[in-house]
Tab-separated table of C-alpha atoms in Angstrom:
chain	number	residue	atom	x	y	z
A	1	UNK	CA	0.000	0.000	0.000
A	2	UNK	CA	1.654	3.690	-0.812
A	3	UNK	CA	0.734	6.610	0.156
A	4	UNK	CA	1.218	10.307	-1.070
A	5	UNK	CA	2.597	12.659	0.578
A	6	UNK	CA	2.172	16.018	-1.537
A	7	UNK	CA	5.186	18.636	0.270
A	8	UNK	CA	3.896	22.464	0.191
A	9	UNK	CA	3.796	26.197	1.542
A	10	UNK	CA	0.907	26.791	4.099
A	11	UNK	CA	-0.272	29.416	6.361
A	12	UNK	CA	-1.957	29.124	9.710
A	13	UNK	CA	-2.829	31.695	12.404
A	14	UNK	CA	-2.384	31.178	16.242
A	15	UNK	CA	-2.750	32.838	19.599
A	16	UNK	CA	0.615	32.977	21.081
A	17	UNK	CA	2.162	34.932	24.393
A	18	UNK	CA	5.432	36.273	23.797
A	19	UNK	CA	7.592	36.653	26.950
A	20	UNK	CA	9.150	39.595	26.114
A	21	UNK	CA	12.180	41.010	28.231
A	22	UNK	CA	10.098	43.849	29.559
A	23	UNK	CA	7.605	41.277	30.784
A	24	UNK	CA	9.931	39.321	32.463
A	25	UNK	CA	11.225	42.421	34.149
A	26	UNK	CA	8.059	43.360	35.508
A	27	UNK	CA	7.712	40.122	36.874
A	28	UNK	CA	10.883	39.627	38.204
A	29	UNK	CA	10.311	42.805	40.043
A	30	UNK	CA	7.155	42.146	41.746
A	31	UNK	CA	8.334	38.961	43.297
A	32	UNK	CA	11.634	40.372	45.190
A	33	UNK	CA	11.058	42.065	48.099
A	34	UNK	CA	12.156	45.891	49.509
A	35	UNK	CA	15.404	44.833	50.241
A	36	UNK	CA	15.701	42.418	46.733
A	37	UNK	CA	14.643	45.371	45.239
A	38	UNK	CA	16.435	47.944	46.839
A	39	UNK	CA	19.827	45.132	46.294
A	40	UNK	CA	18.773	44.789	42.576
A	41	UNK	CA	18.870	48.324	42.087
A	42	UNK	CA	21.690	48.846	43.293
A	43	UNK	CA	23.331	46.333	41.552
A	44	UNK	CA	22.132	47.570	38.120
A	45	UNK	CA	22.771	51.575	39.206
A	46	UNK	CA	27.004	50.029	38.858
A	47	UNK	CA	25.676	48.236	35.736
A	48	UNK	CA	23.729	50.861	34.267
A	49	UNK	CA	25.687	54.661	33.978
A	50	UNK	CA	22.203	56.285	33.451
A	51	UNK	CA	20.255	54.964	36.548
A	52	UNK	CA	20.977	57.073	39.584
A	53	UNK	CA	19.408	56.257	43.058
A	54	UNK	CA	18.330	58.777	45.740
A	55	UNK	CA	17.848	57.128	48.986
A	56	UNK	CA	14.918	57.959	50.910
A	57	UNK	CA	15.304	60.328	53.959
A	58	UNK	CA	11.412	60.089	54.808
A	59	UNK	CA	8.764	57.678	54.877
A	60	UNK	CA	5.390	59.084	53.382
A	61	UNK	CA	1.965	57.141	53.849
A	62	UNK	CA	-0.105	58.069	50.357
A	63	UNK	CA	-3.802	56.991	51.489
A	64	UNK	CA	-5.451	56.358	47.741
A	65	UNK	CA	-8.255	54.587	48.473
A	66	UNK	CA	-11.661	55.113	50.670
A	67	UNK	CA	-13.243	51.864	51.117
A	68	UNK	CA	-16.370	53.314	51.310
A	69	UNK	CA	-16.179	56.308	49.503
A	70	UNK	CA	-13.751	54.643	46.849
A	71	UNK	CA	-12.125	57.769	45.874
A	72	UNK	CA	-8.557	59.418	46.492
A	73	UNK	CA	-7.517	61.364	49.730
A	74	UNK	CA	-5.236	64.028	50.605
A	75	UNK	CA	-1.374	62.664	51.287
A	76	UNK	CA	-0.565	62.466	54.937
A	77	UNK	CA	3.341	62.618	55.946
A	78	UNK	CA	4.946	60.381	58.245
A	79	UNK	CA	8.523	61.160	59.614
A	80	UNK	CA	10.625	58.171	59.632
A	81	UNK	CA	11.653	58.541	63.165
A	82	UNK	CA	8.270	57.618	64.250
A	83	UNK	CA	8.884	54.161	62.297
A	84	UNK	CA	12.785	53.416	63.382
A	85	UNK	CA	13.474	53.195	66.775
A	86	UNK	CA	16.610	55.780	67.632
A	87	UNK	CA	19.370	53.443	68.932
A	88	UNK	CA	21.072	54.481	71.831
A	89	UNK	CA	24.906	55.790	70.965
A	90	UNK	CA	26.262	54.373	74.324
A	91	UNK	CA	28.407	51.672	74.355
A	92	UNK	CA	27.866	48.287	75.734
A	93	UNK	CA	30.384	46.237	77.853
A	94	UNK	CA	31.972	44.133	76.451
A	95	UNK	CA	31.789	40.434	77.531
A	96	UNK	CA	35.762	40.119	77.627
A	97	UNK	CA	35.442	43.269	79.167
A	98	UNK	CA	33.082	41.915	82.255
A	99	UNK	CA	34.564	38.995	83.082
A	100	UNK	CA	38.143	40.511	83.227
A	101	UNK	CA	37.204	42.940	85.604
A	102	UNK	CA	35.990	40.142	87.688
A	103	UNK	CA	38.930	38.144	87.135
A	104	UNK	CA	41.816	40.697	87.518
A	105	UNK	CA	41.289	41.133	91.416
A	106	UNK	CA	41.908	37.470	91.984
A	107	UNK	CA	45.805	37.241	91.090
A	108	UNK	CA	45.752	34.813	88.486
A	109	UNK	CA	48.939	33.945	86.293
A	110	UNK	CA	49.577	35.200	83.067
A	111	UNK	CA	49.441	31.993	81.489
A	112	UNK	CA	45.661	31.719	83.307
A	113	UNK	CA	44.584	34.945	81.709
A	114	UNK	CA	46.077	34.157	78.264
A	115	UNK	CA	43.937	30.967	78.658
A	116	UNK	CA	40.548	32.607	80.039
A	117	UNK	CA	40.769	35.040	77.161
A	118	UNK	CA	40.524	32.570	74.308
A	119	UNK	CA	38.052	30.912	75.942
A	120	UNK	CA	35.924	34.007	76.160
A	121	UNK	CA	36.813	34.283	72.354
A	122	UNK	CA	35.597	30.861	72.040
A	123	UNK	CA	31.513	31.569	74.043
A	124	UNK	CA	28.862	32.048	71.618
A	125	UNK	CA	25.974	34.532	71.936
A	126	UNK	CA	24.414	32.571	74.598
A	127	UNK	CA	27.410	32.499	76.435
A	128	UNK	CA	28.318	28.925	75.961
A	129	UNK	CA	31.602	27.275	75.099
A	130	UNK	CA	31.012	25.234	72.447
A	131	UNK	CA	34.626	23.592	71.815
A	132	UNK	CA	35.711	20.622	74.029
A	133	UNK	CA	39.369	21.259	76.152
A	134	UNK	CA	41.289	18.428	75.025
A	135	UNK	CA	40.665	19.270	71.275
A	136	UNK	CA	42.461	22.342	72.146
A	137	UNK	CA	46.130	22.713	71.087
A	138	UNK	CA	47.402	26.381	71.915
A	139	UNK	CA	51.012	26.840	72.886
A	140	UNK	CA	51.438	27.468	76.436
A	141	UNK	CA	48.068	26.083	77.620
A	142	UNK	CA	47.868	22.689	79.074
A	143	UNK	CA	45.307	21.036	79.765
A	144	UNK	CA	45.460	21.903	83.645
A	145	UNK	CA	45.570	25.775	82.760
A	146	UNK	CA	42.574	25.615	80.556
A	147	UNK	CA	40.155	23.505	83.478
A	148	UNK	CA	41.771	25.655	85.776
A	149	UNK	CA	40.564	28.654	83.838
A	150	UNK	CA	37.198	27.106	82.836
A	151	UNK	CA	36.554	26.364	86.812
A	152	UNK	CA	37.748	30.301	87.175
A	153	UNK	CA	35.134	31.754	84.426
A	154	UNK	CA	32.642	29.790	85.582
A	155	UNK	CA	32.674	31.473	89.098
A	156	UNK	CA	31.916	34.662	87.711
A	157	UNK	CA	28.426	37.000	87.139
A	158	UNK	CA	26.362	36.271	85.167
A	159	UNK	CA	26.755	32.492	86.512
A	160	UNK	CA	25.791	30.047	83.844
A	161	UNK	CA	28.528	31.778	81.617
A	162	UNK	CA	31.162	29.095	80.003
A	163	UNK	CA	29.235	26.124	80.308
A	164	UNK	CA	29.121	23.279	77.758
A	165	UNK	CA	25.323	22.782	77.624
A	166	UNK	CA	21.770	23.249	78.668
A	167	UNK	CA	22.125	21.004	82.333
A	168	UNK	CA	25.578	22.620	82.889
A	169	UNK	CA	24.555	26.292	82.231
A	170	UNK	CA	21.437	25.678	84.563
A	171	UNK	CA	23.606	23.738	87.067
A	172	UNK	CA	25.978	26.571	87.636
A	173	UNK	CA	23.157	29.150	88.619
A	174	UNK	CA	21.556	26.724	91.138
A	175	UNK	CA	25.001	25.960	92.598
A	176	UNK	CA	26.013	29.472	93.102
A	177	UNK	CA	22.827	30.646	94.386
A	178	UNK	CA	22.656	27.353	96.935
A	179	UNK	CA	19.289	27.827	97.995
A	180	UNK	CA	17.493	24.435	96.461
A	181	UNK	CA	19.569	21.656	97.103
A	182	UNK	CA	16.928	19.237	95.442
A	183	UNK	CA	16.958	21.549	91.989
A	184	UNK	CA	20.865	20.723	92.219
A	185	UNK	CA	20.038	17.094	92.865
A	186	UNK	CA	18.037	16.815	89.787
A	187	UNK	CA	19.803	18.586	87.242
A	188	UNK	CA	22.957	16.791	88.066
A	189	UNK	CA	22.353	13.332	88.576
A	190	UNK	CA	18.377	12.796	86.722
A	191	UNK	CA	18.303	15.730	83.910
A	192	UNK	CA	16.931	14.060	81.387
A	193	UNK	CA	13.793	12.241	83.400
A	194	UNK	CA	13.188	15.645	84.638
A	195	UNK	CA	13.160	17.489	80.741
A	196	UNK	CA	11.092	14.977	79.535
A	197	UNK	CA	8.650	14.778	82.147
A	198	UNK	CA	9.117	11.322	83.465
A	199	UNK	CA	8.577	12.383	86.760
A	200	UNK	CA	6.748	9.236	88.296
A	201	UNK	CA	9.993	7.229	87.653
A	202	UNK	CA	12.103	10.192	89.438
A	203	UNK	CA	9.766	10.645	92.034
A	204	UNK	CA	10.841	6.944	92.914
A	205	UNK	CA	14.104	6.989	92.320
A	206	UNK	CA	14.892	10.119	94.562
A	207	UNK	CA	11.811	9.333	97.223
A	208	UNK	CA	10.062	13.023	96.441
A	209	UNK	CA	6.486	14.193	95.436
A	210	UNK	CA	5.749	15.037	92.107
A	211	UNK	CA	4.712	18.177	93.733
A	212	UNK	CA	7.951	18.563	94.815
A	213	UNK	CA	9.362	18.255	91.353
A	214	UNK	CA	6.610	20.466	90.240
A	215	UNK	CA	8.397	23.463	92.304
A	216	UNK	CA	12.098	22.308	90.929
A	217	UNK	CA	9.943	23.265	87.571
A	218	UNK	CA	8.962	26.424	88.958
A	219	UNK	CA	12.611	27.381	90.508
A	220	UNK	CA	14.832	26.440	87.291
A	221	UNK	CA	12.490	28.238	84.471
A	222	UNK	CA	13.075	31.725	86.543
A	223	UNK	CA	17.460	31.216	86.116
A	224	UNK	CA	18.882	32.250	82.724
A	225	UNK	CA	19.518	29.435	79.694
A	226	UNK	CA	21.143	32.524	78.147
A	227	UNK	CA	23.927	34.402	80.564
A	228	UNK	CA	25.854	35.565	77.412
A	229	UNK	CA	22.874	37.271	75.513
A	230	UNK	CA	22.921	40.709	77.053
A	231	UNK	CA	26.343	41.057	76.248
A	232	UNK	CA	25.772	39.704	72.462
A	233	UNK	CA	22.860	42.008	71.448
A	234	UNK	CA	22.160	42.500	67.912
A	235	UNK	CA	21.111	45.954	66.114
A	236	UNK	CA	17.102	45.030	65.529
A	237	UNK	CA	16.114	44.646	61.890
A	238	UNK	CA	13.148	46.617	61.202
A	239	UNK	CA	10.328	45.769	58.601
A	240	UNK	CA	9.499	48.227	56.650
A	241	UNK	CA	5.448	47.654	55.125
A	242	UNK	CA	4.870	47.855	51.144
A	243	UNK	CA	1.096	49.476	51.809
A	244	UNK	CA	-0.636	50.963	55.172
A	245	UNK	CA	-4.382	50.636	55.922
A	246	UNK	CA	-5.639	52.912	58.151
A	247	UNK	CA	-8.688	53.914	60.368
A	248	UNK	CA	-9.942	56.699	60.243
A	249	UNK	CA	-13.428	57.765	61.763
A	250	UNK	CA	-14.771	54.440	61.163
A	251	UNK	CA	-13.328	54.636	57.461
A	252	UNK	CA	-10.995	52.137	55.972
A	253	UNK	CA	-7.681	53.958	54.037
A	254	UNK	CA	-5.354	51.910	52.308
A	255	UNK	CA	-2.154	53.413	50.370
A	256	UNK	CA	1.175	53.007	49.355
A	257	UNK	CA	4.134	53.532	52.365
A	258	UNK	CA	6.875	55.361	50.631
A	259	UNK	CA	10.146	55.476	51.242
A	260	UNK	CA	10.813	51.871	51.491
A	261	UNK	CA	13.269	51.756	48.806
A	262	UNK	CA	15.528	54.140	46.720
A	263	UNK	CA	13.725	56.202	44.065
A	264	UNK	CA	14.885	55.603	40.562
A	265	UNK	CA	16.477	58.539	38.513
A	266	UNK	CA	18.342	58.971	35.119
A	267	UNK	CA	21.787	61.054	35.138
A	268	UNK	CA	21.265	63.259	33.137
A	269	UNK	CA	24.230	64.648	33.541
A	270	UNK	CA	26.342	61.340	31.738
A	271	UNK	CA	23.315	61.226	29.384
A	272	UNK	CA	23.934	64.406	28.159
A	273	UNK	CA	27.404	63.957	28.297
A	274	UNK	CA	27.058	61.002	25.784
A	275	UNK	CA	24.693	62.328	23.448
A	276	UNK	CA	27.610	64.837	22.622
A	277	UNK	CA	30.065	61.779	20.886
A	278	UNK	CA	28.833	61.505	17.716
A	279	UNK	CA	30.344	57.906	17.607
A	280	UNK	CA	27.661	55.151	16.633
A	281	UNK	CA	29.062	52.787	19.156
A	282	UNK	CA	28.564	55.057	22.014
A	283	UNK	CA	24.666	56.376	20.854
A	284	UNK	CA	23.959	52.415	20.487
A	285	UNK	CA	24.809	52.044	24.213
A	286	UNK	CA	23.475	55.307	25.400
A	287	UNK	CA	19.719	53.939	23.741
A	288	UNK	CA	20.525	50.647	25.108
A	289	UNK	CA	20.841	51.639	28.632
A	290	UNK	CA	18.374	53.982	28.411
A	291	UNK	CA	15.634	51.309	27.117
A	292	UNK	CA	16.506	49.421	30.179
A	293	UNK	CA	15.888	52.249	32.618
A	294	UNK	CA	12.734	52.798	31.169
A	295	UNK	CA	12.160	49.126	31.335
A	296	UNK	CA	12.987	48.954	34.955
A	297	UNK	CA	10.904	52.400	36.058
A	298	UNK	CA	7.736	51.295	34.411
A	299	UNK	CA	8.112	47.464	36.647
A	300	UNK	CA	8.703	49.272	39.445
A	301	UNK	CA	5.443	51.977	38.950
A	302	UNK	CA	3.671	48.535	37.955
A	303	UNK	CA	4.683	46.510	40.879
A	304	UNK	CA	3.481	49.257	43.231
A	305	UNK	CA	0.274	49.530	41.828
A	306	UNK	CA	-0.624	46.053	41.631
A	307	UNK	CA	0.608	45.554	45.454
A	308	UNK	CA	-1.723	48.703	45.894
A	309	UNK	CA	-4.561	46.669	44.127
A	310	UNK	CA	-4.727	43.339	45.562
A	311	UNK	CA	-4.185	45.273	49.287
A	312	UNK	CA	-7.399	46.950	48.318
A	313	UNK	CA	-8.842	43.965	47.195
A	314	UNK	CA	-8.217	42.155	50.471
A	315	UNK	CA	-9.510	44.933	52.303
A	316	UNK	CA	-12.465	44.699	50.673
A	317	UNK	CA	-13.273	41.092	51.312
A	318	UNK	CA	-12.021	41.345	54.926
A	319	UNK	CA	-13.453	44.953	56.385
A	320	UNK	CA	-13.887	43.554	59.720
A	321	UNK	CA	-10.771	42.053	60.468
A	322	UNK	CA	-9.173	45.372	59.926
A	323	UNK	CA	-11.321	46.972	61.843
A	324	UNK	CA	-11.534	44.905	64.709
A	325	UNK	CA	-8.615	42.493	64.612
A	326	UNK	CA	-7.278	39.432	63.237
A	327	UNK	CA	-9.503	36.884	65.121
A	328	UNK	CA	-12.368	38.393	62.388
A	329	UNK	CA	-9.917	37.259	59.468
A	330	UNK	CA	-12.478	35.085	57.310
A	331	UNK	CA	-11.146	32.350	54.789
A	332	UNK	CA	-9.963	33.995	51.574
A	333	UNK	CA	-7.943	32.344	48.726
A	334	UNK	CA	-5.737	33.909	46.302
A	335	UNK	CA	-8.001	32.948	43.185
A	336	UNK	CA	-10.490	34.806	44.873
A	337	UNK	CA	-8.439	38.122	44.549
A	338	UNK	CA	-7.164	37.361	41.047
A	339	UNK	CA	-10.716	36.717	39.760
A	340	UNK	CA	-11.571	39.936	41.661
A	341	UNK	CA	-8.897	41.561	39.425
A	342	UNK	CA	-8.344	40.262	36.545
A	343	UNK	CA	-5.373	38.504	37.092
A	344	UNK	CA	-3.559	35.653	37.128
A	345	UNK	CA	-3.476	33.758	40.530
A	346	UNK	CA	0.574	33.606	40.543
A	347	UNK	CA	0.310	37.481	39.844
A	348	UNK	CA	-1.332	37.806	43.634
A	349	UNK	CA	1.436	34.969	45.078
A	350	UNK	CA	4.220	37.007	43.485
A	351	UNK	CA	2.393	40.281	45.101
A	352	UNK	CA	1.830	39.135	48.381
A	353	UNK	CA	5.372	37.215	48.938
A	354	UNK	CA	7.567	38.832	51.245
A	355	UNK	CA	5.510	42.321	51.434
A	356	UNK	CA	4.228	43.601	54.343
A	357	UNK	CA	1.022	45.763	55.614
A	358	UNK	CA	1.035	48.262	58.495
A	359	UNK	CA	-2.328	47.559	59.969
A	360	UNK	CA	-3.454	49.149	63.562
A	361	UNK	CA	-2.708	45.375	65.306
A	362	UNK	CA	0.935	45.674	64.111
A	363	UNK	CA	3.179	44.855	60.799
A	364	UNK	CA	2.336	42.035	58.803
A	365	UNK	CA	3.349	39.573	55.951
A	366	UNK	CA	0.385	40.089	53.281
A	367	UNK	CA	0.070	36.622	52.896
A	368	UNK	CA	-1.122	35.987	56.315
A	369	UNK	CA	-4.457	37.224	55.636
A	370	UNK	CA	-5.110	33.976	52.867
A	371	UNK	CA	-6.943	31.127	54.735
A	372	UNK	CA	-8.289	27.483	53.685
A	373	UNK	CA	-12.175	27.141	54.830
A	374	UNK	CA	-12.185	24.578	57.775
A	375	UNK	CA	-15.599	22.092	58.434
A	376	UNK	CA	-17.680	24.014	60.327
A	377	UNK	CA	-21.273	22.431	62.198
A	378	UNK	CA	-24.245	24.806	61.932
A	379	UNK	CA	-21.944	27.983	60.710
A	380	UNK	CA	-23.239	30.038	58.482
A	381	UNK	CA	-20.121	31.698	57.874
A	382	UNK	CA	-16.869	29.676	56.935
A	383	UNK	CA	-14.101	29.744	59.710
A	384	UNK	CA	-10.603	29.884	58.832
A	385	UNK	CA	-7.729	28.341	60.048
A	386	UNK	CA	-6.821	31.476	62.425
A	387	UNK	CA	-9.764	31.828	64.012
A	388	UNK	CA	-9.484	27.738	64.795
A	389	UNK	CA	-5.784	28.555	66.487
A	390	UNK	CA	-7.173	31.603	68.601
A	391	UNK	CA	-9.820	29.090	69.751
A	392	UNK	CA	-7.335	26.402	70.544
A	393	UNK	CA	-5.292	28.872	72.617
A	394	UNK	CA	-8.577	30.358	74.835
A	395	UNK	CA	-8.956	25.919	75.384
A	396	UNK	CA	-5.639	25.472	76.335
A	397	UNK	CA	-5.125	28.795	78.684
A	398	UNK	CA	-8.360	28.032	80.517
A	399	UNK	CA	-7.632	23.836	80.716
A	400	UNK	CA	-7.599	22.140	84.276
A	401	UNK	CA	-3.415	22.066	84.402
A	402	UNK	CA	-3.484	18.916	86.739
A	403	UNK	CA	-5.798	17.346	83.691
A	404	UNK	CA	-4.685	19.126	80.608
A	405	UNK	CA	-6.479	18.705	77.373
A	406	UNK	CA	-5.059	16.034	75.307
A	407	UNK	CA	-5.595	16.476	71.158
A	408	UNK	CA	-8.462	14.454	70.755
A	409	UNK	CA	-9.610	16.538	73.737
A	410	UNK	CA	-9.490	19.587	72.056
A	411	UNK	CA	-10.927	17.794	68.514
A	412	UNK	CA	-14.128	17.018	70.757
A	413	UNK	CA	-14.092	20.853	72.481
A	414	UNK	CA	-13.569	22.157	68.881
A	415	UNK	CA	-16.583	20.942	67.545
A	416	UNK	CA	-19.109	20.695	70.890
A	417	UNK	CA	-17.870	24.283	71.731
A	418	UNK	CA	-17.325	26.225	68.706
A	419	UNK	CA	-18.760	24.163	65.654
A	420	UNK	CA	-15.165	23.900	64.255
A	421	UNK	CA	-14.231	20.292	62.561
A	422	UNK	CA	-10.512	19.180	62.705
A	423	UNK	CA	-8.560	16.171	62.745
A	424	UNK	CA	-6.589	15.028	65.846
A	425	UNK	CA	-3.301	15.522	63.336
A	426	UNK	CA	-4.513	19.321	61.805
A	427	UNK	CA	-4.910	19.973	66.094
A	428	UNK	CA	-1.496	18.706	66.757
A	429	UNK	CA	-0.558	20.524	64.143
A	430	UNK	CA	-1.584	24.100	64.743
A	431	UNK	CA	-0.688	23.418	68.695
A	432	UNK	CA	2.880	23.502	67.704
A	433	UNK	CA	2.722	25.952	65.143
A	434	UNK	CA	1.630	28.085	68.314
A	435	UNK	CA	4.461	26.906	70.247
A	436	UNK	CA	2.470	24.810	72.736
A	437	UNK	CA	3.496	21.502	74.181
A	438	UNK	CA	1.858	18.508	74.572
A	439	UNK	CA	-0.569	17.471	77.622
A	440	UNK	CA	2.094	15.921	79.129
A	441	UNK	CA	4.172	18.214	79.240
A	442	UNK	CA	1.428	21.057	80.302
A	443	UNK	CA	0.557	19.223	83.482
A	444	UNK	CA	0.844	20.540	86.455
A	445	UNK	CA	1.082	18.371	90.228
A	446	UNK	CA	-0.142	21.188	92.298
């Protein structure tokens, strides 16, 4: 059987999305963050001779939009100092510092203070010591100087500094302050019964109540597992929001928060200064450069205004928790904002990732406010995972401590109590994405 096959020239129309590079700009931009973006610009202001960047020396709330009214309003301006805390300019001792001016009045050798010095070099911001003594091979410091030295720093304020771990640190403090000789009995000889919370096996072992162990509890979570923070404290990094939303007399503003990143200029100065060579090479560059500032300009205006957008958006769908608190936050998805615009879903992901909204209960990640709807019995309204966390929280606080709610506890609470469906697993879940332990380890004995 043959076939022919007859070769010739045809035309056919399709639909077809080019990604240009001015596309791919824009999206790149609205994905990075203030500081990507700020870091991104700076990078291409060295790249780029025309791009010039003027950093910001104030940070100016722009309301735009009246929820109800849904028109523009006047700008408002916000100093900067009322956003960045003004760091003290004194000086803070130094840990070497400290502990030296401890150590000096007790006549120890030269060799002792050579040896107590690199170990201070050697605590971490805790105040630990995190590298074992025999590893150590330093000329001049024997093993006998360096315990010797250890024992020495250990003896000194704040006590707990310079030990190896957790039950040494804590050790230390109950030594020195000698009051509780059944705390020291613990945390030396039965630490890890007593962290875990096998207390009926210690309580036979040592012959005490499990009250008793209840108050060791009580005594060794007031001492210090950190004795070297205070000395190892960090400049704060401060978040500065994309957008603000405001309340005003009842009225809902939302608007950009400038000032969160270096505004974009061209040098004019070079660009004239080109334009004068009359070289083809050069005026090729110069249009070049100047395509991709314009390029880069227009993502930026367009990355502002969408953030500006789907904030607006969200406000919309979610009027009461702004006005009244996160605990109103109702489930939300971001399909349901991109239908509401227009726009793709990963347009809204790209928005909301890593930007942040001042609201009047604090400075937030955007995409905190999306949600998954949760089984609800007898709800007319959905509830969202948030408002199932605050719930679990109010259970847990007001729980019997001697009989603390286990998870299947809480599943049966949940849904007699507050209509709320969820799994024993989703419970356990969101209990330690709250940062609460288990009922074991809640229980009380007095």
């Amino acid at each position: 059987m043959s076939m022919n096959m007859n070769a010739g020239l045809f035309q056919q129309q399709t639909l077809k999305m080019a990604m240009t590079q001015e596309l791919m700009q824009a999206i790149t931009l609205l994905q990075y963050s203030t500081q990507e973006l700020t870091a991104f610009l700076e990078n291409k202001m060295e790249e780029n001779p025309l791009i010039s960047l003027e950093q910001p020396v104030s940070a100016l709330f722009q309301p735009t939009y009246d929820r109800k009214k849904g028109k523009q309003h006047i700008k408002n301006t916000y100093d900067s100092n009322d956003w960045i805390e003004q760091l003290s300019g004194e000086d803070t001792l130094s840990l070497e510092q400290h502990i030296m001016s401890q150590v000096n009045h007790q006549h120890v050798s030269a060799e002792h203070q050579k040896a107590m010095l690199f170990l201070i070099h050697n605590l971490d911001e805790n105040g630990y010591l995190r590298i074992d003594l025999d590893d150590i091979c330093e000329p001049g410091m024997s093993s006998t100087i360096l315990k010797e030295s250890l024992d020495v720093l250990q003896q000194v304020e704040p006590h707990g500094l310079a030990a190896r771990n957790l039950q040494e640190c804590l050790l230390l403090q109950v030594k020195a302050e000698g009051v509780n000789r059944l705390a020291e009995c613990i945390l030396e000889n039965y630490f890890p019964e007593f962290v875990e919370k096998r207390w009926k096996d210690l309580s036979k072992k040592i012959g005490v109540s499990l009250k008793e162990i209840q108050q060791v509890l009580d005594y060794v979570q007031t001492l210090n597992p950190r004795p070297g923070s205070l000395f190892f404290q960090e400049k704060p990094s401060y978040i500065v929001p994309d957008v603000v939303v405001e309340v005003v007399n009842g009225t809902l503003l939302v608007g950009n928060y400038e000032g969160n990143s270096p505004n974009l200029h061209v040098d004019k100065g070079y660009m004239n200064q080109m334009k004068s060579y009359k070289d083809h090479g050069v005026q090729r560059f110069i249009q070049d450069k100047w395509q991709e500032f314009q390029w880069i300009s227009k993502g930026i205006q367009q990355r502002k205004e969408t953030i500006l957008k789907v904030m607006q958006t969200i406000v919309e769908k979610q009027p009461f928790c702004f006005l009244h608190g996160l605990h109103y936050l109702k489930p939300m998805t971001m399909k349901e904002i991109a239908d509401e615009l227009g726009i793709h879903e990963s347009t809204v992901s790209r928005a909301v990732k890593g930007k942040y909204v001042q609201t009047s209960f604090g400075t937030l990640e955007m995409r905190i406010f999306f949600t998954t709807s949760l089984q609800s019995v007898g709800h007319v309204e959905d509830i969202s995972g948030m408002q199932a966390k605050k719930n679990l929280q109010v259970a847990i606080q007001n729980e019997n401590k001697q009989k603390p709610l286990s998870d299947q506890d809480l599943v049966v609470w949940l849904k007699e109590e507050k209509g709320i469906i969820l799994a024993r697993r989703t419970v356990a879940k969101y209990r330690e994405q709250l940062g609460i332990p288990a009922s074991s380890k809640r229980k009380r004995y007095d």
